[in-house]
Coordinates of N, CA and C in Angstrom, one line a residue:
Chain A
D5 N -4.5 -0.8 32.8 CA -3.8 -0.2 31.7 C -2.9 -1.2 31.0
V6 N -3.0 -1.2 29.7 CA -2.2 -2.2 28.9 C -0.7 -1.8 29.1
K7 N 0.1 -2.8 29.3 CA 1.5 -2.6 29.5 C 2.3 -3.5 28.6
V8 N 3.1 -3.0 27.8 CA 4.1 -3.7 27.0 C 5.5 -3.2 27.4
T9 N 6.3 -4.1 27.9 CA 7.6 -3.7 28.3 C 8.7 -4.4 27.5
Q10 N 9.8 -3.7 27.3 CA 10.9 -4.2 26.6 C 12.1 -4.2 27.5
S11 N 13.0 -5.2 27.3 CA 14.1 -5.4 28.3 C 15.1 -4.3 28.4
S12 N 15.3 -3.6 27.3 CA 16.3 -2.5 27.4 C 15.8 -1.3 26.6
R13 N 16.2 -0.1 27.0 CA 15.9 1.1 26.2 C 17.0 1.4 25.2
Y14 N 18.2 1.1 25.6 CA 19.4 1.3 24.8 C 20.3 0.1 24.9
L15 N 20.9 -0.3 23.8 CA 21.7 -1.4 23.8 C 22.8 -1.2 22.7
V16 N 24.1 -1.5 23.1 CA 25.2 -1.4 22.2 C 25.9 -2.7 22.1
K17 N 26.0 -3.2 20.9 CA 26.6 -4.6 20.7 C 27.6 -4.5 19.6
R18 N 28.5 -5.5 19.6 CA 29.5 -5.5 18.6 C 29.1 -6.4 17.4
T19 N 29.6 -6.2 16.3 CA 29.3 -7.0 15.1 C 29.7 -8.4 15.4
G20 N 28.7 -9.3 15.0 CA 28.9 -10.8 15.2 C 28.4 -11.3 16.5
E21 N 28.0 -10.4 17.4 CA 27.5 -10.9 18.7 C 26.0 -11.4 18.5
K22 N 25.6 -12.3 19.4 CA 24.2 -12.7 19.4 C 23.5 -11.8 20.3
V23 N 22.3 -11.3 19.9 CA 21.6 -10.3 20.6 C 20.2 -10.8 20.9
F24 N 19.8 -10.6 22.1 CA 18.4 -11.0 22.5 C 17.6 -9.7 22.9
L25 N 16.5 -9.5 22.3 CA 15.6 -8.5 22.7 C 14.3 -9.1 23.3
E26 N 13.9 -8.7 24.5 CA 12.8 -9.4 25.1 C 11.6 -8.4 25.2
C27 N 10.4 -8.9 25.1 CA 9.2 -8.2 25.2 C 8.2 -8.9 26.0
V28 N 7.5 -8.2 26.9 CA 6.5 -8.8 27.8 C 5.3 -8.0 27.8
Q29 N 4.1 -8.6 27.6 CA 2.9 -7.9 27.7 C 2.0 -8.5 28.8
D30 N 1.2 -7.7 29.4 CA 0.4 -8.1 30.6 C -1.1 -8.1 30.3
M31 N -1.5 -8.1 29.0 CA -2.9 -8.0 28.7 C -3.5 -9.3 28.2
D32 N -2.7 -10.4 28.3 CA -3.2 -11.7 27.8 C -3.5 -11.7 26.3
H33 N -2.8 -10.9 25.5 CA -3.0 -10.7 24.1 C -2.5 -12.0 23.4
E34 N -3.2 -12.4 22.3 CA -2.8 -13.6 21.6 C -1.6 -13.3 20.7
N35 N -1.7 -12.1 20.1 CA -0.7 -11.7 19.0 C 0.4 -10.8 19.5
M36 N 1.6 -11.1 19.1 CA 2.7 -10.2 19.4 C 3.6 -10.0 18.1
F37 N 4.2 -8.9 18.1 CA 4.9 -8.4 16.8 C 6.2 -7.8 17.2
W38 N 7.2 -7.9 16.3 CA 8.4 -7.2 16.3 C 8.6 -6.3 15.0
Y39 N 8.8 -5.0 15.2 CA 9.0 -4.1 14.1 C 10.4 -3.5 14.3
R40 N 11.0 -3.0 13.2 CA 12.1 -2.1 13.3 C 11.6 -0.8 12.7
Q41 N 12.1 0.3 13.2 CA 11.8 1.6 12.8 C 13.0 2.4 12.4
D42 N 13.1 2.8 11.1 CA 14.2 3.6 10.6 C 13.6 4.9 10.0
P43 N 14.4 6.0 10.1 CA 13.9 7.2 9.5 C 13.5 7.1 8.0
G44 N 12.3 7.6 7.7 CA 11.9 7.6 6.3 C 11.3 6.2 5.9
L45 N 11.4 5.2 6.7 CA 10.9 3.9 6.3 C 9.8 3.4 7.1
G46 N 9.4 4.2 8.1 CA 8.2 3.8 8.9 C 8.5 2.5 9.8
L47 N 7.5 1.8 10.1 CA 7.6 0.6 10.9 C 7.5 -0.6 10.0
R48 N 8.5 -1.4 10.0 CA 8.6 -2.6 9.1 C 8.5 -3.9 10.0
L49 N 7.6 -4.8 9.6 CA 7.4 -6.0 10.4 C 8.4 -7.0 10.2
I50 N 9.0 -7.5 11.3 CA 10.1 -8.5 11.2 C 9.5 -9.9 11.3
Y51 N 8.8 -10.1 12.4 CA 8.2 -11.4 12.7 C 6.9 -11.1 13.6
F52 N 6.0 -12.0 13.5 CA 4.9 -11.9 14.5 C 4.5 -13.3 14.9
S53 N 3.7 -13.4 16.0 CA 3.3 -14.6 16.5 C 1.8 -14.5 17.0
Y54 N 1.0 -15.5 16.6 CA -0.4 -15.4 16.9 C -0.8 -16.5 18.0
D55 N 0.2 -17.2 18.5 CA 0.0 -18.1 19.6 C 1.3 -18.6 20.1
V56 N 1.3 -19.2 21.3 CA 2.5 -19.7 21.8 C 3.2 -20.7 20.9
K57 N 4.5 -20.6 20.7 CA 5.3 -21.5 19.8 C 4.9 -21.3 18.3
M58 N 4.1 -20.4 18.0 CA 3.8 -20.1 16.6 C 4.5 -18.9 16.2
K59 N 5.0 -18.8 14.9 CA 5.6 -17.6 14.5 C 5.4 -17.5 13.0
E60 N 5.4 -16.3 12.5 CA 5.2 -16.1 11.1 C 6.2 -15.0 10.6
K61 N 6.8 -15.1 9.5 CA 7.7 -14.1 9.0 C 6.9 -12.9 8.6
G62 N 7.5 -11.7 8.8 CA 7.0 -10.5 8.4 C 7.6 -10.1 7.0
D63 N 7.8 -8.8 6.9 CA 8.3 -8.3 5.6 C 9.9 -8.3 5.5
I64 N 10.5 -8.3 6.7 CA 12.0 -8.3 6.6 C 12.6 -9.2 7.7
P65 N 12.4 -10.5 7.5 CA 12.9 -11.5 8.6 C 14.3 -11.9 8.5
E66 N 15.0 -11.5 7.4 CA 16.4 -12.0 7.2 C 17.3 -11.5 8.3
G67 N 18.1 -12.4 8.9 CA 19.0 -12.0 9.9 C 18.4 -12.1 11.3
Y68 N 17.1 -12.4 11.4 CA 16.4 -12.4 12.7 C 15.8 -13.8 12.9
S69 N 15.5 -14.1 14.2 CA 14.7 -15.2 14.6 C 13.9 -14.8 15.8
V70 N 12.9 -15.6 16.2 CA 12.0 -15.2 17.3 C 11.7 -16.5 18.1
S71 N 11.3 -16.2 19.3 CA 10.9 -17.3 20.2 C 9.7 -16.9 21.0
R72 N 8.7 -17.7 21.1 CA 7.6 -17.4 22.0 C 7.2 -18.7 22.8
E73 N 7.8 -18.9 23.9 CA 7.6 -20.0 24.8 C 6.4 -19.8 25.7
K74 N 6.1 -18.6 26.1 CA 5.0 -18.3 26.9 C 4.1 -17.2 26.3
K75 N 2.9 -17.2 26.6 CA 2.0 -16.2 25.9 C 2.4 -14.8 26.1
E76 N 2.9 -14.4 27.2 CA 3.2 -13.0 27.5 C 4.5 -12.6 27.0
R77 N 5.4 -13.5 26.5 CA 6.7 -13.1 26.2 C 7.1 -13.5 24.8
F78 N 7.7 -12.5 24.1 CA 8.1 -12.7 22.7 C 9.5 -12.1 22.6
S79 N 10.4 -13.0 22.1 CA 11.8 -12.6 22.0 C 12.3 -12.5 20.6
L80 N 13.1 -11.5 20.3 CA 13.7 -11.3 19.0 C 15.2 -11.6 19.2
I81 N 15.7 -12.4 18.2 CA 17.1 -12.8 18.3 C 17.8 -12.4 17.0
L82 N 18.9 -11.7 17.2 CA 19.8 -11.4 16.1 C 21.0 -12.4 16.2
E83 N 21.0 -13.4 15.3 CA 22.0 -14.5 15.5 C 23.4 -14.0 15.4
S84 N 23.7 -13.1 14.5 CA 25.0 -12.5 14.4 C 24.8 -11.0 14.0
A85 N 24.9 -10.2 14.9 CA 24.5 -8.8 14.7 C 25.4 -8.1 13.6
S86 N 24.8 -7.3 12.8 CA 25.6 -6.6 11.8 C 25.2 -5.1 11.9
T87 N 26.1 -4.2 11.3 CA 25.9 -2.8 11.5 C 24.6 -2.3 10.8
N88 N 24.1 -3.0 9.8 CA 22.8 -2.6 9.2 C 21.6 -3.0 10.0
Q89 N 21.8 -3.6 11.2 CA 20.7 -3.9 12.1 C 20.7 -2.9 13.2
T90 N 21.5 -1.9 13.1 CA 21.3 -0.7 14.0 C 20.0 0.0 13.7
S91 N 19.2 0.1 14.7 CA 17.8 0.6 14.5 C 17.1 0.7 15.8
M92 N 15.9 1.2 15.7 CA 14.9 1.2 16.9 C 14.0 0.0 16.7
Y93 N 13.9 -0.9 17.7 CA 13.1 -2.1 17.6 C 11.9 -1.9 18.6
L94 N 10.7 -2.1 18.0 CA 9.5 -1.9 18.7 C 8.7 -3.2 18.8
C95 N 8.3 -3.5 20.0 CA 7.4 -4.7 20.2 C 6.0 -4.2 20.3
A96 N 5.0 -5.0 19.9 CA 3.6 -4.7 20.0 C 2.8 -5.9 20.3
S97 N 1.6 -5.8 20.8 CA 0.7 -6.9 21.0 C -0.7 -6.5 20.7
S98 N -1.5 -7.5 20.5 CA -2.9 -7.2 20.2 C -3.8 -8.4 20.4
F99 N -5.1 -8.2 20.6 CA -6.0 -9.3 20.7 C -6.3 -9.8 19.3
S100 N -6.7 -11.0 19.2 CA -7.2 -11.6 17.9 C -8.7 -11.2 17.8
L101 N -9.0 -10.3 16.9 CA -10.4 -9.9 16.7 C -10.8 -10.1 15.2
A102 N -12.0 -10.3 15.0 CA -12.5 -10.3 13.7 C -12.8 -8.9 13.2
G103 N -12.8 -8.7 11.9 CA -13.2 -7.4 11.3 C -12.0 -6.4 11.1
G104 N -10.8 -6.8 11.5 CA -9.7 -5.9 11.1 C -9.3 -4.9 12.1
R105 N -10.0 -4.7 13.2 CA -9.6 -3.7 14.2 C -8.5 -4.3 15.1
Y106 N -7.3 -4.4 14.5 CA -6.2 -5.0 15.2 C -5.4 -3.9 15.9
E107 N -6.1 -3.3 16.9 CA -5.4 -2.3 17.7 C -4.2 -2.8 18.4
Q108 N -3.1 -2.2 18.0 CA -1.8 -2.7 18.6 C -1.3 -1.8 19.7
Y109 N -0.8 -2.4 20.7 CA -0.2 -1.7 21.8 C 1.3 -1.9 21.8
F110 N 2.0 -0.8 21.8 CA 3.5 -0.8 21.6 C 4.3 -0.6 22.9
G111 N 5.4 -1.3 23.0 CA 6.4 -1.0 24.0 C 7.2 0.2 23.7
P112 N 8.0 0.7 24.7 CA 8.8 1.9 24.5 C 9.9 1.9 23.5
G113 N 10.3 0.7 23.0 CA 11.3 0.5 22.0 C 12.7 0.3 22.6
T114 N 13.5 -0.4 21.9 CA 14.9 -0.6 22.2 C 15.7 0.0 21.1
R115 N 16.6 1.0 21.4 CA 17.5 1.5 20.4 C 18.8 0.7 20.4
L116 N 19.0 -0.1 19.4 CA 20.1 -0.9 19.3 C 21.2 -0.3 18.3
T117 N 22.4 -0.3 18.8 CA 23.5 0.2 18.0 C 24.5 -1.0 17.9
V118 N 24.8 -1.3 16.7 CA 25.8 -2.4 16.4 C 27.1 -1.7 15.9
T119 N 28.2 -1.9 16.6 CA 29.4 -1.2 16.2 C 30.5 -2.3 15.6
Chain B
G7 N 1.1 -7.9 -1.9 CA 1.7 -7.2 -0.9 C 0.9 -5.9 -0.6
Q8 N 1.4 -5.1 0.4 CA 0.7 -3.9 0.7 C 1.7 -2.7 0.5
S9 N 1.2 -1.6 0.1 CA 2.0 -0.4 0.1 C 1.1 0.8 0.4
L10 N 1.6 1.7 1.1 CA 0.9 2.9 1.6 C 1.7 4.2 1.3
E11 N 1.0 5.2 0.9 CA 1.7 6.5 0.6 C 1.0 7.6 1.5
Q12 N 1.9 8.4 2.1 CA 1.4 9.5 2.9 C 2.5 10.6 2.8
P13 N 2.2 11.9 2.9 CA 3.2 12.9 2.8 C 4.2 12.7 4.0
S14 N 5.5 13.1 3.7 CA 6.5 12.9 4.7 C 6.4 14.0 5.8
E15 N 6.0 15.2 5.4 CA 6.0 16.3 6.4 C 4.8 17.2 6.1
V16 N 4.3 17.8 7.2 CA 3.2 18.8 7.1 C 3.4 19.8 8.2
T17 N 3.3 21.1 7.9 CA 3.4 22.1 8.9 C 2.0 22.9 8.9
A18 N 1.6 23.2 10.1 CA 0.3 23.9 10.3 C 0.4 24.8 11.5
V19 N -0.5 25.7 11.5 CA -0.5 26.8 12.5 C -1.4 26.3 13.7
E20 N -1.0 26.6 14.9 CA -1.8 26.3 16.1 C -3.2 26.9 15.9
G21 N -4.2 26.1 16.2 CA -5.6 26.5 16.1 C -6.3 26.2 14.8
A22 N -5.5 25.9 13.8 CA -6.0 25.6 12.4 C -6.4 24.1 12.3
I23 N -6.8 23.8 11.1 CA -7.2 22.4 10.8 C -6.1 21.8 9.8
V24 N -5.8 20.6 9.9 CA -4.9 19.9 9.0 C -5.4 18.6 8.6
Q25 N -5.1 18.2 7.4 CA -5.6 16.9 6.9 C -4.3 16.1 6.4
I26 N -4.2 14.9 6.8 CA -3.1 14.1 6.4 C -3.7 12.9 5.6
N27 N -3.3 12.8 4.3 CA -3.8 11.9 3.4 C -3.0 10.6 3.4
C28 N -3.7 9.5 3.0 CA -3.1 8.2 2.9 C -3.7 7.4 1.7
T29 N -2.9 7.0 0.8 CA -3.5 6.1 -0.2 C -2.8 4.7 -0.1
Y30 N -3.5 3.7 -0.4 CA -2.9 2.4 -0.2 C -3.2 1.5 -1.4
Q31 N -2.4 0.5 -1.5 CA -2.6 -0.6 -2.4 C -2.4 -1.9 -1.6
T32 N -3.4 -2.8 -1.7 CA -3.3 -3.9 -0.9 C -4.0 -5.1 -1.5
S33 N -3.5 -6.3 -1.2 CA -4.1 -7.5 -1.7 C -5.2 -8.0 -0.8
G34 N -5.3 -7.5 0.4 CA -6.4 -7.9 1.3 C -6.6 -6.8 2.2
F35 N -7.8 -6.4 2.4 CA -8.1 -5.1 3.2 C -9.3 -5.3 4.1
Y36 N -9.1 -5.1 5.4 CA -10.2 -5.0 6.3 C -10.5 -3.6 6.7
G37 N -9.4 -2.8 6.9 CA -9.7 -1.4 7.4 C -8.4 -0.6 7.5
L38 N -8.6 0.7 7.8 CA -7.5 1.6 7.9 C -7.4 2.2 9.3
S39 N -6.2 2.1 9.8 CA -6.0 2.7 11.2 C -5.1 3.9 11.1
W40 N -5.1 4.7 12.2 CA -4.1 5.8 12.3 C -3.5 5.6 13.7
Y41 N -2.2 5.9 13.7 CA -1.4 5.9 15.0 C -0.6 7.2 15.1
Q42 N -0.4 7.6 16.3 CA 0.4 8.8 16.6 C 1.6 8.4 17.3
Q43 N 2.7 9.1 17.0 CA 4.0 8.8 17.7 C 4.7 10.1 18.0
H44 N 4.9 10.5 19.2 CA 5.7 11.6 19.6 C 7.1 11.2 19.6
D45 N 8.0 12.2 19.4 CA 9.4 11.9 19.3 C 9.9 11.2 20.6
G46 N 10.6 10.1 20.4 CA 11.0 9.3 21.5 C 10.0 8.4 22.2
G47 N 8.8 8.5 21.7 CA 7.7 7.7 22.3 C 7.3 6.5 21.5
A48 N 6.4 5.8 22.0 CA 5.8 4.6 21.3 C 4.6 5.0 20.5
P49 N 4.3 4.4 19.3 CA 3.1 4.7 18.6 C 1.9 4.3 19.5
T50 N 0.8 5.2 19.4 CA -0.4 4.9 20.1 C -1.6 5.0 19.1
F51 N -2.5 4.1 19.3 CA -3.7 3.9 18.4 C -4.6 5.2 18.5
L52 N -5.0 5.7 17.3 CA -5.9 6.8 17.3 C -7.3 6.4 16.8
S53 N -7.4 5.7 15.7 CA -8.7 5.5 15.1 C -8.6 4.3 14.1
Y54 N -9.9 3.8 13.8 CA -10.0 2.7 12.8 C -11.2 2.9 12.0
N55 N -11.1 2.7 10.7 CA -12.2 2.8 9.8 C -12.3 1.5 9.0
A56 N -13.4 0.8 9.1 CA -13.7 -0.4 8.3 C -14.6 0.0 7.1
L57 N -15.5 0.9 7.4 CA -16.5 1.3 6.4 C -16.2 2.7 5.8
D58 N -16.8 3.0 4.7 CA -16.7 4.3 4.1 C -17.3 5.3 5.0
G59 N -16.6 6.5 5.0 CA -17.2 7.6 5.8 C -16.3 8.1 6.8
L60 N -16.9 9.0 7.6 CA -16.1 9.8 8.6 C -16.4 9.3 10.0
E61 N -15.3 9.1 10.8 CA -15.4 8.7 12.2 C -14.8 9.8 13.0
E62 N -15.5 10.3 14.0 CA -15.1 11.4 14.8 C -14.8 11.0 16.2
T63 N -13.6 11.5 16.7 CA -13.3 11.2 18.1 C -12.6 12.5 18.6
G64 N -13.5 13.4 19.2 CA -13.0 14.6 19.7 C -12.5 15.5 18.6
R65 N -11.3 16.0 18.7 CA -10.7 16.9 17.7 C -10.2 16.2 16.5
F66 N -10.1 14.8 16.6 CA -9.6 14.0 15.5 C -10.8 13.3 14.8
S67 N -10.7 13.3 13.4 CA -11.6 12.5 12.6 C -10.8 11.7 11.6
S68 N -11.4 10.6 11.2 CA -10.7 9.8 10.2 C -11.7 9.4 9.1
F69 N -11.3 9.4 7.9 CA -12.2 9.2 6.8 C -11.6 8.0 5.9
L70 N -12.5 7.3 5.3 CA -12.1 6.2 4.5 C -13.0 6.1 3.2
S71 N -12.4 5.9 2.1 CA -13.1 5.6 0.8 C -12.5 4.3 0.3
R72 N -13.2 3.2 0.4 CA -12.7 1.9 0.0 C -12.6 1.9 -1.5
S73 N -13.5 2.5 -2.2 CA -13.5 2.5 -3.7 C -12.3 3.2 -4.2
D74 N -11.8 4.2 -3.5 CA -10.7 5.0 -3.9 C -9.4 4.6 -3.3
S75 N -9.4 3.6 -2.4 CA -8.2 3.2 -1.6 C -7.6 4.4 -1.0
Y76 N -8.3 5.1 -0.3 CA -7.9 6.4 0.2 C -8.5 6.7 1.6
G77 N -7.7 7.3 2.4 CA -8.2 7.8 3.7 C -7.5 9.0 4.1
Y78 N -8.0 9.7 5.1 CA -7.3 10.8 5.7 C -7.6 10.9 7.2
L79 N -6.7 11.6 7.9 CA -6.8 12.0 9.3 C -7.0 13.5 9.3
L80 N -8.0 13.9 10.0 CA -8.3 15.4 10.1 C -8.1 15.8 11.6
L81 N -7.2 16.8 11.8 CA -7.0 17.3 13.1 C -7.5 18.7 13.2
Q82 N -8.4 19.0 14.1 CA -9.0 20.3 14.2 C -8.4 21.0 15.5
E83 N -8.6 22.3 15.5 CA -8.1 23.1 16.6 C -6.7 22.7 17.1
L84 N -5.8 22.7 16.2 CA -4.5 22.2 16.4 C -3.9 22.8 17.7
Q85 N -3.2 21.9 18.4 CA -2.5 22.3 19.6 C -1.0 22.0 19.4
M86 N -0.1 22.6 20.2 CA 1.3 22.4 20.0 C 1.6 20.9 20.3
K87 N 0.8 20.3 21.2 CA 1.1 18.9 21.6 C 0.7 17.9 20.5
D88 N 0.1 18.4 19.5 CA -0.2 17.5 18.3 C 1.0 17.3 17.4
S89 N 2.0 18.1 17.6 CA 3.3 17.9 16.9 C 3.8 16.5 17.2
A90 N 3.8 15.7 16.1 CA 4.1 14.2 16.2 C 4.2 13.7 14.8
S91 N 4.5 12.4 14.8 CA 4.4 11.7 13.5 C 3.1 10.9 13.5
Y92 N 2.5 10.8 12.3 CA 1.2 10.1 12.2 C 1.3 9.0 11.1
F93 N 0.9 7.8 11.5 CA 1.1 6.7 10.6 C -0.3 6.2 10.2
C94 N -0.5 6.0 8.9 CA -1.7 5.2 8.5 C -1.3 3.7 8.4
A95 N -2.2 2.8 8.6 CA -1.9 1.4 8.6 C -3.1 0.6 8.1
V96 N -2.8 -0.4 7.2 CA -3.9 -1.2 6.7 C -3.9 -2.5 7.5
S97 N -5.1 -3.0 7.8 CA -5.3 -4.3 8.4 C -5.6 -5.3 7.3
G98 N -4.7 -6.3 7.2 CA -4.9 -7.4 6.2 C -5.3 -8.7 6.9
G99 N -4.9 -9.8 6.4 CA -5.2 -11.1 7.0 C -4.2 -11.4 8.1
Y100 N -4.5 -12.4 8.9 CA -3.6 -13.0 9.9 C -3.3 -12.0 11.0
Q101 N -4.2 -11.1 11.3 CA -4.0 -10.1 12.3 C -2.9 -9.1 12.1
K102 N -2.4 -9.1 10.8 CA -1.3 -8.2 10.5 C -1.7 -6.8 10.2
V103 N -0.8 -5.8 10.6 CA -1.0 -4.4 10.2 C 0.2 -4.0 9.5
T104 N 0.0 -3.3 8.3 CA 1.1 -2.8 7.6 C 1.1 -1.3 7.7
F105 N 2.2 -0.7 8.1 CA 2.2 0.7 8.4 C 2.8 1.5 7.2
G106 N 2.3 2.7 7.0 CA 2.9 3.7 6.1 C 4.2 4.2 6.7
T107 N 4.9 5.1 5.9 CA 6.2 5.6 6.3 C 6.1 6.8 7.3
G108 N 4.9 7.3 7.5 CA 4.6 8.3 8.5 C 4.7 9.7 8.0
T109 N 3.9 10.6 8.6 CA 3.9 12.0 8.3 C 4.2 12.8 9.5
K110 N 5.3 13.6 9.4 CA 5.7 14.4 10.6 C 5.0 15.7 10.5
L111 N 4.1 15.9 11.6 CA 3.4 17.1 11.7 C 4.1 18.1 12.6
Q112 N 4.3 19.3 12.1 CA 4.9 20.3 13.0 C 3.8 21.4 13.1
V113 N 3.4 21.7 14.4 CA 2.5 22.7 14.7 C 3.3 24.0 15.1
I114 N 3.0 25.1 14.4 CA 3.8 26.3 14.8 C 2.8 27.4 15.4
P115 N 3.4 28.2 16.2 CA 2.5 29.2 16.9 C 2.0 30.2 15.9

């Protein structure tokens, strides 16, 4: 069974704090992704990585950075948390396949509240 | 860039059939996927269409028309457990998937 785990289900942080969200997958997937999910806005891609130490900006990278030192682990970093980063954060992973069938497997999500 | 449009909410009766539509505009397109997400849960993959036509998987079917930039998800014999949000998603380059804003399906008795 594919498993994607995230370090916390719920997190409360103060404005200005540095926040680390961790994601681990056990399927040897090449690709890993970070999304945020907000009501009415769907899933928006923050960053993704297609290989160790490689990263690409998604659609909303401002205020975030990522790190991928090992294939199974992908971290999302909020350098200085702000209240508009309060959201549900979802990690996903997938194999690199030709033809577009990029079936993604999601973790359970981290609900981050910044006060 | 990519943009997708799908209805925000749909209500249907248990046992009935419901169709959730999705239109997309994209600069690069490999195929259209559908994901299901129950409240409080993670999205899970349902189907993928790369070619025009209908793909059937049990009670769920998915359709794609590349020329119309349009697809739909068809759910038959609706059950209460089908109440969830459904997202269409386009596959573009670089292994990326761009998701729509989701359709919340409510199944009523």
